Amino acid sequence: MSATRAAALLLTAALLSGASAATASPAVAAPAAATAAPVAAAVPADVDDFSFDSFTGEYTLGRDAEGRSTLTTVETLVARFPETDQNRGIRRSLVDTYDGHPTGLDVVSVTDETGAPRPYEEDSEDGVVTLTIAADDYVHGAQTYVITYTQHDVTRFFADTDADEFYWDVNGTDWAQPFARVTADVQLADGLAEHATGAVDAASGAAGADGPATIAETDDGWRFEATALGPGENLTFAIGFEPGTFTPRPDGFTAMPFPALSAGGALLALLAAAWAGVVRRRRLRDAPGRPVIVPEYLPPKGVGVLLASVIGKHTTHAIPAEILQLAVLGRVRVVEVEKSGWLSSKPAFELEYVDERDRRTRGLRDVPPTADDVEALHALFGATLTPGERRELGSSDQKAAKRLHELVVAVARRATSDGYRRKLPGGLIAGVLAAATAAFAAAFVFAVVSFDQAVGGFWPLATLIVAGLAFVAAIVLVAKVPLESKGAELRDHLAGLELYIRLAEKDRLAYLQSPQGALREPVAAGDPEQVLQLNERLLPWAVLLGQEKAWTAELGRAYERLGRQPDWYTGQHAFNAAVFASAIGGMSQSVTSTYSAASGGSAGGASSGGGGGGGGGGGV
C-alpha cells in the first residue's frame, strides 16, 4: 500500500473514530500502545493475564420497514485461561453509539458453545454496555462465550466515497489480551446484495493502523480475517452500498416526541413566570411610600437596627450594626486587646458589658434601648448581665451565633405581626412555585432524553435554557414580602438616612441648618460636640447601610478635632483617626464572619478502530 493511501486511511480513521471506538473506553480511540504496554512489561499475573484463541463475529445486516439499517451480531470468543485459580470469566464492552447517536443495543443472550446460558451482569455508562460474564467458580483452559445482540442505524453516508457504508470494528482496540485469530462473517439480508457496490476493504492493528487483513466473498456476503493480533489490536472492515440504500436515522425536532415535550415544559415554565408576575403586581406590591425621598439625619424613632435590617434588606450587616448600636448607646464597650500568635496581623476585640450607672450624660445618644437591643444583649452575654463581663469577638461562639440568628428570625417574624409587613398569600405562592418547578422538571428531563437520543438539534438546549430562566424568574418574582404602610415609611426613612450619610460634610452641616432640617430634632450645626454625638449615633446605621468605611473615617477625624476618643471604644494605642476607622472596620468584618458562619472506508480507506462497534473487554 502506498504512503499516500496509508495517509488517507489514517485521516479517514481519525474522522470516523469519534463515532465508534472513541466512545468505548479511554483506550479505544488512540492510546492502544498504552493499553498494550502493561501486558508487554513484566508484571505480576492478574485477571487480564490470559489470551484468546479466536474471536468470530457473525453480522447480519438488514433493513427495517422504514429502510433504516438493522444489525444482529453473534460473537463467539474462545478464551484460554491459565490452569491456576485466576479467572472466573471475561468482561465484554460493547459500543452503543455510532456517528454520535445511540444504536439501541439490546443483548439477546449470553451462552456457551452448547447454547447453555452463562450468568452475566449488564451495566451501561457513557454509551458503552459492559457485560461481566463470570461463573461462581474459577475457570481453566479453553472457555467459549457466545454473545448475541441487536442494533439499528449502524450505517451512514460518506461524502468522500459517495456511498452508504457499513464500516465496523470487530473485536475493538480496548483489549489487554492477544487474539490468535479474529474473523468477521457479514451476511446481507434479502435485497441488500443488489445494492452493494462491490467496494470493500479491511485493516488490522492498533487504532489508526492499516495492517493486513484477508477479504473473501461468500454466497451471501463477505468474510474478513486477521491473525496474530496483539493487545489493543483490532480488525476493521468496510462495505460500500449505493447512496440511499439505507434511510438515515431521523434526528430532527419531530424525530421523537422528547424535543416537543421539552418545548412544552419550557412554555409552561414561561406561563408560570407570567403568573408569578401577576401575583407580584397584585398581591405582593408594597404599600405606597413617600413620593419624594428626603435626607434624614436621625434614626427612625422606636425602631431598632435589627428590625430596620429586615425591612431594608440589610441583614448581612445586622449583627455588627447591632453591636455598635449597643456600644454607642452605652450598653457595651468595644475593647481592642493584644493579638495572640506570632503571625496574627488582625486586631482582636472583646465586648464588655457596661453598668448603666457608670454612664455619663449622653445628649443625643441618650436613647432608650429597644426590646431587640435587650434581647441582643442577652444573646451575647447570656441570661445574667454582669457589669465588667467580657465576651471575645471573632471567635467561633456557636451558642451566641445561634442565639443571634434566632433573634434575627424572630424580629423578621414580628415585623409581620407588628404591622410592618403583610402576611404572604402562602397558598398562591406555593401554587406558582409548584407549577414552575413541574414545568422546569419536565423541560429538563425531556431535554436530557433528547440529548441522550441525539435528536432535536439545538432545540432541546434552547428549551432547557428558556425553562431555566423562566423558573428562576418565577422564584424571584414571588420571593418578596410586601410592606404595609409602616414598613414602607421605615424603608423610605432608611433611604433618606443613607442619602444623608452619603452627603459631603459641608452639605450635611448645611442641611442641618436648613428649614427642612430644622423641622426635625434640632441640632446645633455649629456645636462640634452635638455634631459628634449625632455622627456617633448614626455609626451603627452607616454600618447597616454599608457606609461604615467613610463614616468611621469622618467620625475619627471629629474625635481628633475635639482631642478625645470615644468612651465606648478602648484601643491599644493613642487615639488615631485612621487606626480607629481601620479597627472598627476590622471588628465589623470579624463579627460578620463569626456570627453569620453559624447560620468512509469502502473505497480503500479502512483503518483499524475507524468504524463503529468494536469496544473491548478483559478478564474477571
XYZ file of C-alpha atoms in Angstrom:
620
model
C 0.000 0.000 0.000
C 1.413 3.415 -0.990
C 2.316 6.125 1.549
C -0.376 8.370 0.037
C -3.082 5.748 0.520
C -1.891 4.970 4.032
C -2.155 8.636 4.930
C -5.675 8.694 3.538
C -6.585 5.682 5.653
C -5.288 7.307 8.801
C -7.185 10.527 8.030
C -10.389 8.598 7.405
C -9.932 6.717 10.668
C -9.406 9.926 12.579
C -12.604 11.375 11.150
C -14.651 8.291 11.959
C -13.261 7.121 15.271
C -15.310 9.657 17.228
C -18.475 7.786 16.230
C -17.327 4.392 17.348
C -14.358 3.129 19.234
C -13.569 6.518 20.664
C -16.578 6.176 22.892
C -15.850 2.665 24.037
C -13.314 3.458 26.710
C -10.293 5.709 27.259
C -8.090 3.283 25.399
C -10.177 2.769 22.269
C -9.728 5.996 20.352
C -5.964 6.373 20.277
C -3.697 5.095 23.008
C -3.670 1.462 22.027
C 0.015 1.279 22.830
C -0.766 2.435 26.318
C -3.126 -0.493 26.659
C -0.592 -2.915 25.329
C 2.342 -1.649 27.357
C 1.326 -3.182 30.690
C 0.998 -6.565 29.004
C 4.384 -6.344 27.345
C 6.071 -5.354 30.579
C 6.970 -7.868 33.215
C 4.126 -7.502 35.663
C 2.600 -9.872 38.187
C -0.152 -12.120 36.841
C -3.684 -10.763 37.236
C -7.152 -11.343 35.782
C -6.063 -9.861 32.434
C -3.166 -12.303 32.065
C -4.694 -14.731 29.551
C -5.291 -14.922 25.763
C -7.949 -15.629 23.136
C -7.686 -18.478 20.661
C -10.271 -16.842 18.426
C -12.921 -14.164 18.048
C -15.628 -14.762 15.455
C -18.275 -12.169 14.737
C -21.308 -13.089 12.639
C -23.071 -9.941 11.404
C -26.467 -9.999 9.709
C -27.101 -6.604 8.124
C -30.645 -5.741 7.084
C -33.256 -3.002 6.801
C -36.452 -2.354 8.707
C -39.791 -1.230 7.249
C -38.567 2.376 7.129
C -35.380 1.435 5.298
C -33.132 2.065 8.321
C -30.257 -0.332 8.873
C -30.519 -3.164 11.394
C -27.793 -5.450 12.687
C -27.842 -8.764 14.514
C -24.457 -9.786 15.899
C -23.355 -13.145 17.266
C -19.879 -13.021 18.813
C -18.058 -16.227 19.682
C -14.997 -15.725 21.856
C -12.749 -18.636 22.808
C -10.634 -17.607 25.777
C -7.709 -19.621 27.120
C -7.203 -19.212 30.846
C -4.297 -20.478 32.944
C -4.707 -23.646 34.980
C -4.216 -21.671 38.171
C -7.192 -20.186 40.015
C -7.063 -16.775 38.395
C -10.230 -16.090 36.385
C -13.951 -16.617 36.683
C -14.785 -15.288 33.203
C -14.463 -12.299 30.884
C -15.677 -8.749 30.562
C -17.001 -7.536 27.187
C -17.508 -3.834 26.444
C -19.932 -3.145 23.578
C -20.213 0.282 21.983
C -23.815 1.521 21.904
C -23.203 4.631 19.792
C -22.476 5.236 16.145
C -21.955 8.544 14.391
C -22.912 10.370 17.582
C -26.259 8.657 18.188
C -27.356 5.583 20.168
C -27.851 2.319 18.335
C -30.335 0.796 20.772
C -28.024 -2.101 21.607
C -30.047 -4.956 23.107
C -28.357 -8.062 24.489
C -30.386 -11.116 23.489
C -28.388 -13.905 25.124
C -25.042 -14.980 26.571
C -24.297 -18.716 26.311
C -21.510 -21.241 25.930
C -20.812 -23.192 22.745
C -23.628 -25.653 23.511
C -26.219 -22.920 23.952
C -26.317 -23.238 27.729
C -26.825 -19.815 29.347
C -23.898 -18.205 31.105
C -24.571 -15.897 34.058
C -23.728 -12.258 33.393
C -24.287 -8.742 34.667
C -25.005 -5.807 32.367
C -24.036 -2.185 33.020
C -24.367 0.837 30.754
C -22.420 4.075 31.047
C -21.381 6.793 28.595
C -22.557 4.882 25.534
C -20.826 1.617 26.466
C -22.627 -1.551 27.540
C -20.379 -3.719 29.704
C -21.125 -7.410 30.158
C -19.421 -9.141 33.076
C -19.684 -12.854 32.301
C -18.435 -14.689 35.366
C -19.023 -18.066 36.997
C -19.056 -18.703 40.720
C -16.019 -20.960 40.425
C -12.704 -20.439 38.686
C -12.465 -21.426 35.011
C -9.436 -23.012 33.348
C -8.244 -23.780 29.852
C -10.403 -23.062 26.790
C -13.766 -21.426 27.517
C -16.280 -20.340 24.874
C -18.543 -17.323 25.244
C -21.326 -16.642 22.719
C -22.915 -13.178 22.884
C -25.927 -12.255 20.759
C -27.193 -8.683 20.493
C -29.068 -6.417 18.097
C -28.615 -2.803 16.987
C -30.063 -0.358 14.473
C -28.866 2.676 12.499
C -25.347 1.273 12.059
C -24.645 2.691 8.581
C -24.107 6.177 7.219
C -23.373 8.058 4.005
C -19.752 9.100 3.399
C -19.267 12.024 1.045
C -15.657 11.121 0.226
C -16.715 7.735 -1.184
C -20.194 8.832 -2.313
C -21.613 5.680 -0.768
C -23.563 4.346 2.152
C -21.190 2.234 4.223
C -21.212 -0.423 6.865
C -17.898 0.489 8.489
C -17.328 -1.638 11.571
C -14.810 -2.626 14.207
C -14.906 -6.302 15.126
C -13.195 -7.049 18.429
C -12.196 -3.453 19.240
C -8.960 -1.878 20.413
C -9.630 -1.897 24.131
C -8.288 -5.342 24.974
C -5.268 -6.230 27.099
C -5.193 -9.764 25.604
C -3.831 -11.036 22.274
C -6.043 -12.800 19.711
C -4.695 -15.681 17.638
C -7.424 -15.165 15.023
C -10.235 -12.627 14.505
C -12.923 -13.333 11.906
C -15.934 -11.338 10.729
C -18.636 -13.063 8.655
C -21.033 -10.494 7.174
C -24.346 -11.724 5.803
C -26.532 -9.361 3.784
C -30.270 -9.730 4.258
C -32.588 -10.159 1.276
C -32.480 -7.244 -1.139
C -29.228 -5.718 0.092
C -26.758 -7.595 -2.090
C -28.068 -5.930 -5.255
C -27.256 -2.518 -3.759
C -23.689 -3.400 -2.772
C -21.135 -1.573 -4.911
C -18.504 -4.285 -4.518
C -16.157 -1.824 -2.828
C -14.882 -3.455 0.353
C -11.806 -3.005 2.475
C -10.360 -4.268 5.736
C -7.457 -3.462 8.018
C -5.978 -4.667 11.283
C -3.757 -3.377 14.039
C -3.860 -0.680 16.667
C -6.105 2.369 16.335
C -5.338 4.196 13.080
C -3.236 1.355 11.640
C -3.822 -0.291 8.242
C -2.322 -3.701 8.877
C -3.044 -6.781 6.759
C -6.430 -8.489 6.658
C -7.877 -11.045 4.248
C -11.122 -10.466 2.346
C -13.161 -13.288 0.822
C -16.551 -13.075 -0.850
C -19.151 -15.597 0.324
C -22.536 -16.655 -1.035
C -24.388 -14.008 0.959
C -21.704 -11.520 1.917
C -18.031 -11.343 2.859
C -15.564 -12.846 5.303
C -12.785 -10.738 6.814
C -9.954 -12.194 8.873
C -6.756 -11.191 10.634
C -4.341 -13.319 12.646
C -1.849 -12.814 15.446
C -3.370 -9.619 16.799
C -1.654 -8.285 19.888
C -3.212 -6.480 22.845
C -5.026 -3.344 21.726
C -5.195 -4.530 18.105
C -8.434 -4.872 16.143
C -9.954 -5.979 12.841
C -11.994 -3.379 10.928
C -13.952 -3.790 7.692
C -15.959 -1.516 5.394
C -18.606 -2.463 2.810
C -19.939 0.075 0.316
C -23.559 0.393 -0.856
C -25.281 2.643 -3.336
C -26.264 6.055 -1.960
C -29.758 5.909 -0.489
C -29.652 2.205 0.247
C -30.323 2.939 3.893
C -32.637 5.595 5.266
C -30.665 7.885 7.570
C -31.677 7.974 11.185
C -34.011 10.959 11.688
C -32.626 13.407 14.224
C -34.791 16.493 13.728
C -37.197 18.142 16.112
C -40.031 15.761 15.203
C -37.924 12.588 15.046
C -39.020 11.709 18.578
C -41.570 13.304 20.898
C -38.980 14.315 23.504
C -37.888 17.676 21.991
C -41.522 18.753 21.647
C -42.237 17.660 25.212
C -39.247 19.664 26.405
C -40.523 22.688 24.491
C -43.915 22.181 26.106
C -42.276 22.227 29.518
C -40.486 25.464 28.618
C -43.776 27.021 27.505
C -45.417 26.030 30.781
C -42.467 27.495 32.671
C -42.975 30.786 30.827
C -46.651 30.727 31.764
C -45.696 30.061 35.391
C -43.320 33.035 35.285
C -46.100 35.208 33.846
C -48.406 34.028 36.629
C -45.708 34.925 39.153
C -45.535 38.409 37.637
C -49.279 38.873 38.067
C -49.092 37.658 41.676
C -46.272 40.061 42.451
C -48.092 43.003 40.904
C -51.450 42.334 42.530
C -50.680 40.586 45.820
C -47.052 41.369 46.677
C -46.916 45.089 45.939
C -45.696 47.337 48.757
C -47.981 49.960 50.232
C -47.334 53.441 48.802
C -44.421 55.201 50.457
C -43.120 58.725 50.337
C -43.490 60.468 46.984
C -40.015 62.000 47.419
C -37.070 60.719 49.454
C -35.513 63.487 51.554
C -32.377 63.257 53.705
C -32.876 62.031 57.274
C -30.219 62.795 59.879
C -31.811 60.863 62.756
C -32.554 57.142 63.027
C -36.232 56.156 62.938
C -37.861 56.538 66.342
C -38.674 53.393 68.264
C -37.120 51.150 65.638
C -34.088 49.009 66.356
C -31.268 48.188 63.999
C -32.387 44.570 63.641
C -35.914 45.459 62.560
C -34.533 48.044 60.142
C -32.196 45.411 58.678
C -35.191 43.184 57.922
C -37.322 45.912 56.362
C -34.419 47.460 54.445
C -32.977 44.062 53.394
C -29.608 44.714 55.039
C -29.437 41.602 57.232
C -25.840 40.870 56.163
C -24.649 43.777 58.309
C -27.300 43.423 61.020
C -25.168 41.855 63.786
C -22.143 44.224 63.631
C -24.543 47.166 63.372
C -26.447 45.940 66.442
C -23.235 45.537 68.460
C -22.169 49.079 67.567
C -25.671 50.282 68.435
C -25.273 48.777 71.908
C -21.831 50.371 72.196
C -22.840 53.850 71.034
C -25.864 53.822 73.352
C -23.600 52.942 76.286
C -24.669 49.346 76.883
C -21.363 47.717 75.926
C -17.782 48.777 75.300
C -15.628 47.526 72.404
C -12.145 46.719 73.756
C -9.169 46.119 71.485
C -6.888 43.511 73.070
C -3.400 42.254 72.335
C -3.076 39.988 69.336
C -2.469 36.324 70.025
C 0.057 34.414 67.960
C 3.262 35.465 66.226
C 1.697 35.558 62.790
C -1.512 37.366 63.740
C -1.977 40.516 61.641
C -5.532 41.483 62.570
C -6.576 43.169 65.821
C -8.576 41.181 68.349
C -11.622 42.562 70.146
C -13.653 41.866 73.215
C -17.097 43.109 74.158
C -17.565 44.360 77.735
C -20.937 44.836 79.378
C -21.152 48.305 80.956
C -23.038 49.155 84.152
C -25.734 51.709 83.326
C -24.886 53.711 86.495
C -21.416 54.468 85.086
C -22.783 56.284 82.065
C -22.297 59.979 81.748
C -24.897 62.266 80.197
C -25.109 61.161 76.597
C -27.017 64.009 74.939
C -28.243 62.972 71.523
C -27.130 59.418 72.287
C -29.380 59.103 75.322
C -31.893 56.816 73.615
C -33.669 54.003 75.466
C -32.892 50.534 74.125
C -35.499 48.724 72.105
C -36.703 45.257 73.022
C -34.462 43.923 70.254
C -31.442 45.635 71.824
C -32.135 43.987 75.183
C -32.541 40.577 73.539
C -29.276 41.100 71.671
C -27.507 41.823 74.989
C -28.777 38.537 76.421
C -27.851 36.688 73.232
C -24.278 37.953 73.629
C -23.819 37.730 77.406
C -26.416 35.195 78.481
C -29.325 35.465 80.885
C -27.318 37.285 83.562
C -25.847 40.672 82.679
C -22.836 41.270 84.926
C -21.034 44.630 84.674
C -17.455 44.139 83.546
C -18.152 40.759 81.960
C -16.417 40.317 78.610
C -17.035 38.249 75.503
C -14.435 37.670 72.808
C -15.411 38.800 69.316
C -14.172 36.943 66.265
C -14.128 33.527 67.913
C -16.457 30.734 66.909
C -19.008 31.244 69.680
C -21.607 28.859 68.315
C -24.089 29.403 71.141
C -24.074 33.189 70.772
C -24.187 32.864 66.991
C -27.208 30.593 67.225
C -28.986 32.943 69.643
C -28.315 35.972 67.439
C -29.528 34.111 64.357
C -32.696 33.095 66.176
C -33.162 36.706 67.270
C -32.972 37.989 63.687
C -35.503 35.328 62.620
C -37.815 36.315 65.465
C -37.523 40.003 64.555
C -38.445 39.174 60.959
C -41.463 37.250 62.208
C -42.548 40.105 64.447
C -42.240 42.524 61.540
C -45.402 40.922 60.177
C -47.309 40.759 63.448
C -46.320 44.366 64.277
C -47.758 45.638 61.012
C -44.584 46.395 59.081
C -45.012 43.563 56.580
C -48.094 41.979 55.079
C -48.824 38.300 55.515
C -47.878 36.301 52.455
C -50.550 34.560 50.347
C -48.890 31.211 51.027
C -51.219 29.009 49.000
C -50.964 31.204 45.937
C -47.180 31.367 46.101
C -46.972 27.605 46.635
C -49.090 27.099 43.514
C -46.819 29.335 41.449
C -43.682 27.583 42.681
C -45.190 24.126 42.157
C -46.188 24.986 38.583
C -42.783 26.493 37.801
C -40.949 23.529 39.328
C -43.032 20.931 37.495
C -42.654 22.765 34.187
C -38.893 23.115 34.571
C -38.552 19.472 35.627
C -40.455 18.347 32.523
C -38.362 20.548 30.246
C -35.162 19.318 31.906
C -35.989 15.604 31.796
C -37.156 15.598 28.179
C -34.214 17.763 27.099
C -31.796 15.297 28.709
C -33.542 12.399 26.960
C -33.291 14.335 23.677
C -29.553 14.801 24.238
C -29.169 11.110 25.009
C -31.066 10.110 21.875
C -29.289 12.754 19.750
C -32.491 14.264 18.388
C -33.826 17.776 18.114
C -30.621 19.564 17.170
C -30.122 22.727 19.242
C -33.789 22.915 20.288
C -33.511 20.828 23.469
C -30.730 23.100 24.705
C -32.722 26.203 23.795
C -35.836 24.955 25.571
C -33.781 23.994 28.622
C -32.278 27.483 28.830
C -35.678 29.144 28.413
C -37.247 26.887 31.043
C -34.379 27.533 33.446
C -34.618 31.301 33.059
C -38.399 31.201 33.468
C -38.047 29.034 36.575
C -35.576 31.448 38.164
C -37.754 34.416 37.182
C -40.804 32.844 38.820
C -38.889 32.293 42.061
C -37.502 35.830 42.093
C -40.888 37.370 41.359
C -42.647 35.714 44.297
C -39.671 35.884 46.678
C -40.921 39.108 48.217
C -42.686 40.044 51.417
C -44.910 43.083 50.778
C -44.669 46.062 53.106
C -47.573 47.679 54.894
C -47.692 51.471 55.280
C -45.491 51.359 58.407
C -42.949 49.230 56.590
C -42.929 51.457 53.519
C -42.384 54.519 55.739
C -39.477 52.798 57.514
C -37.963 51.733 54.193
C -38.100 55.304 52.879
C -36.713 56.673 56.152
C -33.711 54.364 55.771
C -33.291 55.555 52.188
C -33.290 59.145 53.461
C -30.773 58.218 56.153
C -28.461 56.705 53.560
C -28.897 59.822 51.426
C -27.814 61.995 54.364
C -24.823 59.764 55.198
C -23.635 59.943 51.596
C -23.631 63.757 51.597
C -20.344 65.604 51.899
C -19.652 67.046 55.367
C -20.348 70.648 54.375
C -23.604 69.596 52.712
C -24.688 67.745 55.854
C -23.979 70.791 58.036
C -25.876 72.990 55.599
C -28.820 70.605 55.691
C -28.904 70.659 59.494
C -29.278 74.444 59.317
C -31.874 74.358 56.537
C -35.634 74.756 57.078
C -36.119 71.065 56.250
C -33.572 70.052 58.880
C -34.993 72.406 61.483
C -38.348 70.642 61.265
C -36.789 67.595 62.931
C -34.983 67.311 66.272
C -32.839 70.443 66.476
C -29.075 70.018 66.241
C -26.692 72.949 66.620
C -24.619 72.618 63.483
C -22.046 74.983 64.951
C -21.600 72.905 68.096
C -18.870 70.300 67.431
C -19.984 68.247 70.456
C -23.573 67.927 69.235
C -22.430 67.143 65.695
C -20.085 64.482 67.078
C -22.862 62.920 69.166
C -25.136 62.867 66.129
C -22.442 61.265 63.983
C -21.789 58.708 66.725
C -25.458 57.857 66.891
C -25.508 57.316 63.131
C -22.466 54.988 63.121
C -24.462 51.735 63.559
C -26.805 52.839 60.799
C -23.898 53.649 58.497
C -22.585 50.117 59.111
C -26.046 48.692 58.439
C -26.269 50.617 55.151
C -22.773 49.594 54.038
C -21.247 53.069 54.528
C -19.016 52.257 57.518
C -15.659 52.989 55.849
C -16.341 56.638 55.038
C -18.379 57.275 58.196
C -15.810 55.839 60.647
C -13.054 57.844 58.951
C -15.017 61.059 59.374
C -16.015 60.170 62.926
C -12.373 59.536 63.786
C -11.381 62.955 62.459
C -14.153 64.524 64.567
C -12.712 62.894 67.695
C -9.250 64.184 66.807
C -10.546 67.725 66.393
C -12.018 67.576 69.912
C -8.901 65.933 71.306
C -10.664 62.892 72.730
C -11.632 59.346 71.929
C -14.972 57.535 72.172
C -15.991 56.327 75.609
C -17.471 53.170 74.090
C -14.203 52.073 72.448
C -10.828 51.339 74.041
C -7.786 50.880 71.826
C -4.266 49.613 72.470
C -2.545 52.844 71.460
C -3.057 56.591 71.499
C -6.140 57.556 69.524
C -5.608 57.970 65.799
C -8.438 58.565 63.341
C -7.078 56.226 60.662
C -6.358 53.471 63.189
C -9.829 53.914 64.687
C -11.515 53.626 61.285
C -9.465 50.536 60.457
C -10.242 48.942 63.830
C -13.992 49.466 63.537
C -13.908 48.060 60.001
C -11.935 45.035 61.207
C -14.316 44.495 64.102
C -17.301 44.651 61.759
C -15.778 42.101 59.384
C -14.835 39.819 62.269
C -18.336 39.921 63.728
C -19.950 39.348 60.334
C -17.790 36.301 59.575
C -18.174 34.840 63.071
C -21.894 35.190 63.624
C -23.023 34.572 60.064
C -20.959 31.375 59.755
C -23.240 29.514 62.066
C -26.100 30.014 60.329
C -15.667 6.454 4.575
C -13.651 3.068 4.273
C -15.169 1.034 1.449
C -13.100 2.772 -1.271
C -9.856 1.567 0.286
C -9.799 3.859 3.294
C -10.452 1.413 6.102
C -8.187 1.509 9.146
C -8.319 -0.328 12.445
C -10.547 1.321 15.033
C -12.123 3.628 12.462
C -15.561 2.082 12.257
C -18.469 1.558 14.579
C -18.863 -1.282 17.014
C -15.697 -2.791 18.412
C -15.154 -1.941 22.027
C -13.028 -4.157 24.198
C -13.004 -6.175 27.356
C -10.842 -8.152 29.721
C -10.859 -10.768 32.403
C -12.706 -11.147 35.659
